[in-house]
Amino acid sequence: MENKNDGENRVEKHNQGDKPLESLELRTLKDGSKSIVILQGELRHGNSNQLFDEAVNLFDSGINHIILDLSQLSYCDTAGLQSLVQIYKYTVSNPEKSFLLYIAEGSLMETLRTCHFDKFIEVTHEKSAIEGDWTAD
């Protein structure tokens, strides 16, 4: 099975024999007490804890609101989706903390809707949601 990234985010069964596994790259930018984490590559079983750890570290450092930019993900498996649920549960336990998923329309957005993530996690595809004076640490 070929796994091309044609501008849409992919959530699909991934045959490891098709191509080498992509790593997950996280790029974190800040603007006051909020942060944006740009995810690039594949969010999967082997690296999904990396995302949760990054979110908790940001919250523990004084960040109150995190935007997770999923628009550059090429693949996300169920462990990746579970990491989003873990971050949600963390924010429920810490009501002064919040997060938002920014994602382009495509298969990952459809998966989030099908799984009703958009019913309990704020999800948007509006570019205005990620505007800010972002700076690298």
Short mmCIF file of C-alpha atoms in Angstrom, two decimals:
data_model
loop_
_atom_site.label_atom_id
_atom_site.label_comp_id
_atom_site.label_asym_id
_atom_site.label_seq_id
_atom_site.Cartn_x
_atom_site.Cartn_y
_atom_site.Cartn_z
CA MET A 1 0.00 0.00 0.00
CA GLU A 2 1.39 3.36 -1.00
CA ASN A 3 1.20 6.12 1.61
CA LYS A 4 1.50 9.44 -0.21
CA ASN A 5 0.95 12.74 1.52
CA ASP A 6 -1.09 14.67 -1.04
CA GLY A 7 -1.91 17.54 1.31
CA GLU A 8 -4.39 15.55 3.34
CA ASN A 9 -3.70 14.04 6.72
CA ARG A 10 -3.77 10.26 6.72
CA VAL A 11 -5.18 7.85 9.26
CA GLU A 12 -4.94 4.42 7.76
CA LYS A 13 -3.58 0.97 8.28
CA HIS A 14 0.14 1.27 7.65
CA ASN A 15 2.12 -1.65 6.30
CA GLN A 16 5.65 -1.26 7.63
CA GLY A 17 7.03 -3.01 4.56
CA ASP A 18 5.84 -0.23 2.24
CA LYS A 19 8.37 2.37 3.29
CA PRO A 20 10.61 3.23 6.21
CA LEU A 21 8.77 4.55 9.24
CA GLU A 22 8.80 8.31 9.55
CA SER A 23 9.70 9.87 12.83
CA LEU A 24 7.68 12.49 14.63
CA GLU A 25 9.10 15.98 14.77
CA LEU A 26 7.69 18.48 17.24
CA ARG A 27 8.38 22.18 16.80
CA THR A 28 7.29 24.28 19.76
CA LEU A 29 6.72 28.02 19.62
CA LYS A 30 5.44 30.33 22.38
CA ASP A 31 3.46 33.53 22.69
CA GLY A 32 3.10 34.52 26.35
CA SER A 33 1.19 31.83 28.25
CA LYS A 34 0.20 29.94 25.12
CA SER A 35 2.15 27.64 22.87
CA ILE A 36 1.78 26.01 19.49
CA VAL A 37 3.24 22.57 18.85
CA ILE A 38 3.63 21.79 15.15
CA LEU A 39 3.65 18.04 14.50
CA GLN A 40 5.36 16.77 11.40
CA GLY A 41 5.77 13.16 10.25
CA GLU A 42 3.96 10.20 11.77
CA LEU A 43 2.19 10.05 15.13
CA ARG A 44 2.16 6.36 16.01
CA HIS A 45 2.56 3.80 18.75
CA GLY A 46 6.33 4.16 18.95
CA ASN A 47 6.32 7.93 19.50
CA SER A 48 2.90 8.98 20.80
CA ASN A 49 4.25 9.40 24.34
CA GLN A 50 6.57 12.08 22.97
CA LEU A 51 3.54 14.30 22.26
CA PHE A 52 1.95 13.76 25.66
CA ASP A 53 5.27 14.42 27.43
CA GLU A 54 5.77 17.64 25.45
CA ALA A 55 2.28 18.87 26.36
CA VAL A 56 2.72 18.11 30.07
CA ASN A 57 6.16 19.77 30.10
CA LEU A 58 4.67 22.88 28.52
CA PHE A 59 1.79 22.97 30.99
CA ASP A 60 4.20 22.45 33.89
CA SER A 61 6.36 25.34 32.62
CA GLY A 62 3.46 27.79 32.94
CA ILE A 63 1.79 27.48 29.55
CA ASN A 64 -2.01 27.58 29.95
CA HIS A 65 -3.15 26.98 26.38
CA ILE A 66 -1.63 24.70 23.74
CA ILE A 67 -2.51 24.57 20.07
CA LEU A 68 -1.57 21.26 18.46
CA ASP A 69 -1.03 21.87 14.76
CA LEU A 70 -1.73 18.50 13.12
CA SER A 71 -1.88 19.90 9.59
CA GLN A 72 1.54 18.51 8.67
CA LEU A 73 1.04 14.96 9.96
CA SER A 74 1.36 12.34 7.25
CA TYR A 75 0.02 9.48 9.42
CA CYS A 76 -1.71 8.91 12.75
CA ASP A 77 -2.59 5.54 14.29
CA THR A 78 -4.85 4.72 17.24
CA ALA A 79 -2.00 5.21 19.73
CA GLY A 80 -1.57 8.70 18.31
CA LEU A 81 -5.28 9.37 18.79
CA GLN A 82 -4.99 8.00 22.34
CA SER A 83 -2.26 10.56 23.11
CA LEU A 84 -4.78 13.30 22.26
CA VAL A 85 -7.24 11.73 24.72
CA GLN A 86 -4.50 11.66 27.38
CA ILE A 87 -3.86 15.38 26.89
CA TYR A 88 -7.60 16.01 27.10
CA LYS A 89 -7.81 14.07 30.38
CA TYR A 90 -4.88 16.10 31.73
CA THR A 91 -6.72 19.35 30.96
CA VAL A 92 -9.91 18.05 32.59
CA SER A 93 -7.88 17.41 35.77
CA ASN A 94 -6.29 20.87 35.46
CA PRO A 95 -9.13 23.20 34.47
CA GLU A 96 -6.86 26.24 34.07
CA LYS A 97 -5.19 24.39 31.17
CA SER A 98 -6.67 23.96 27.68
CA PHE A 99 -5.75 22.83 24.20
CA LEU A 100 -7.00 23.05 20.66
CA LEU A 101 -6.40 20.89 17.61
CA TYR A 102 -5.68 22.73 14.38
CA ILE A 103 -6.06 20.48 11.37
CA ALA A 104 -6.75 20.81 7.68
CA GLU A 105 -9.85 19.21 6.22
CA GLY A 106 -9.01 15.67 5.16
CA SER A 107 -9.00 12.08 6.34
CA LEU A 108 -7.64 12.82 9.84
CA MET A 109 -10.35 15.44 10.40
CA GLU A 110 -12.93 12.91 9.21
CA THR A 111 -11.54 10.32 11.63
CA LEU A 112 -11.74 12.81 14.51
CA ARG A 113 -15.36 13.54 13.62
CA THR A 114 -16.21 9.84 13.23
CA CYS A 115 -14.71 9.11 16.66
CA HIS A 116 -16.56 12.17 18.05
CA PHE A 117 -13.33 13.82 19.21
CA ASP A 118 -14.83 17.13 18.11
CA LYS A 119 -17.52 16.66 20.78
CA PHE A 120 -15.05 16.90 23.67
CA ILE A 121 -11.85 18.38 22.17
CA GLU A 122 -11.87 21.77 20.47
CA VAL A 123 -10.99 21.18 16.80
CA THR A 124 -10.66 23.81 14.09
CA HIS A 125 -9.41 24.20 10.54
CA GLU A 126 -9.54 28.01 10.70
CA LYS A 127 -6.10 29.60 10.07
CA SER A 128 -7.02 32.49 12.37
CA ALA A 129 -6.88 30.09 15.34
CA ILE A 130 -3.12 29.73 14.99
CA GLU A 131 -2.23 33.38 14.44
CA GLY A 132 0.06 34.94 17.01
CA ASP A 133 3.50 36.37 17.70
CA TRP A 134 5.09 32.95 17.96
CA THR A 135 8.75 32.70 18.94
CA ALA A 136 11.04 29.74 19.41
CA ASP A 137 12.40 29.10 22.87
#
